C-alpha positions as semicolon CSV with decimal commas, in nm:
position;residue;x (nm);y (nm);z (nm)
1;M;1,868;-1,163;-0,751
2;G;1,546;-1,311;-0,613
3;K;1,230;-1,157;-0,493
4;K;1,258;-0,931;-0,185
5;N;1,134;-1,058;0,147
6;F;0,793;-0,904;0,216
7;N;0,904;-0,809;0,567
8;D;1,170;-0,585;0,410
9;I;0,909;-0,422;0,188
10;Q;0,677;-0,374;0,484
11;A;0,961;-0,210;0,678
12;A;1,035;0,023;0,385
13;I;0,670;0,127;0,358
14;Q;0,647;0,189;0,731
15;S;0,976;0,381;0,730
16;S;0,850;0,608;0,451
17;Y;0,526;0,660;0,640
18;Q;0,706;0,745;0,965
19;A;0,928;0,992;0,775
20;G;0,616;1,161;0,641
21;D;0,690;1,055;0,283
22;Y;0,340;0,932;0,212
23;Q;0,389;0,939;-0,164
24;A;0,687;0,703;-0,143
25;A;0,492;0,470;0,086
26;Y;0,194;0,476;-0,151
27;D;0,413;0,416;-0,456
28;L;0,596;0,127;-0,292
29;A;0,272;-0,040;-0,180
30;T;0,125;0,002;-0,528
31;A;0,434;-0,141;-0,697
32;Q;0,418;-0,455;-0,482
33;L;0,059;-0,554;-0,565
34;T;0,152;-0,775;-0,858
35;G;0,451;-0,936;-0,690
36;Y;0,272;-1,016;-0,365
37;P;-0,093;-1,091;-0,445
38;Q;-0,128;-1,283;-0,119
39;Q;-0,051;-0,958;0,064
40;A;-0,309;-0,757;-0,133
41;P;-0,537;-0,688;0,167
42;L;-0,251;-0,528;0,361
43;L;-0,111;-0,346;0,058
44;E;-0,453;-0,207;-0,032
45;Y;-0,503;-0,094;0,328
46;W;-0,173;0,093;0,313
47;R;-0,265;0,245;-0,023
48;I;-0,595;0,370;0,122
49;C;-0,419;0,516;0,426
50;M;-0,147;0,682;0,221
51;A;-0,394;0,829;-0,029
52;A;-0,590;0,977;0,263
53;S;-0,267;1,103;0,423
54;L;-0,183;1,274;0,094
55;G;-0,521;1,447;0,109
56;D;-0,661;1,254;-0,187
57;K;-0,977;1,126;-0,028
58;D;-1,137;1,050;-0,366
59;L;-0,848;0,815;-0,449
60;A;-0,871;0,657;-0,104
61;L;-1,242;0,593;-0,152
62;D;-1,186;0,459;-0,506
63;I;-0,924;0,213;-0,380
64;L;-1,156;0,109;-0,098
65;A;-1,444;0,050;-0,340
66;Q;-1,222;-0,150;-0,580
67;T;-1,086;-0,354;-0,291
68;I;-1,434;-0,439;-0,169
69;E;-1,548;-0,524;-0,524
70;S;-1,250;-0,758;-0,563
71;G;-1,373;-0,960;-0,265
72;I;-1,105;-0,855;-0,022
């Protein structure tokens, strides 16, 4: 089976977010970083948002700093 369509992944992340399952949304976004490097800005944004939603502001700020350092 081939690679999933990114729109399907985006829908799954948004569905988890809307259900209040921020950890699942964070985990899914994190897992997709290597498979969809062209979508890294959006995936990193979601990771930052989900980390903040989980109450882990230090992680959110760390991801933000790493994202900025990477040139995104």
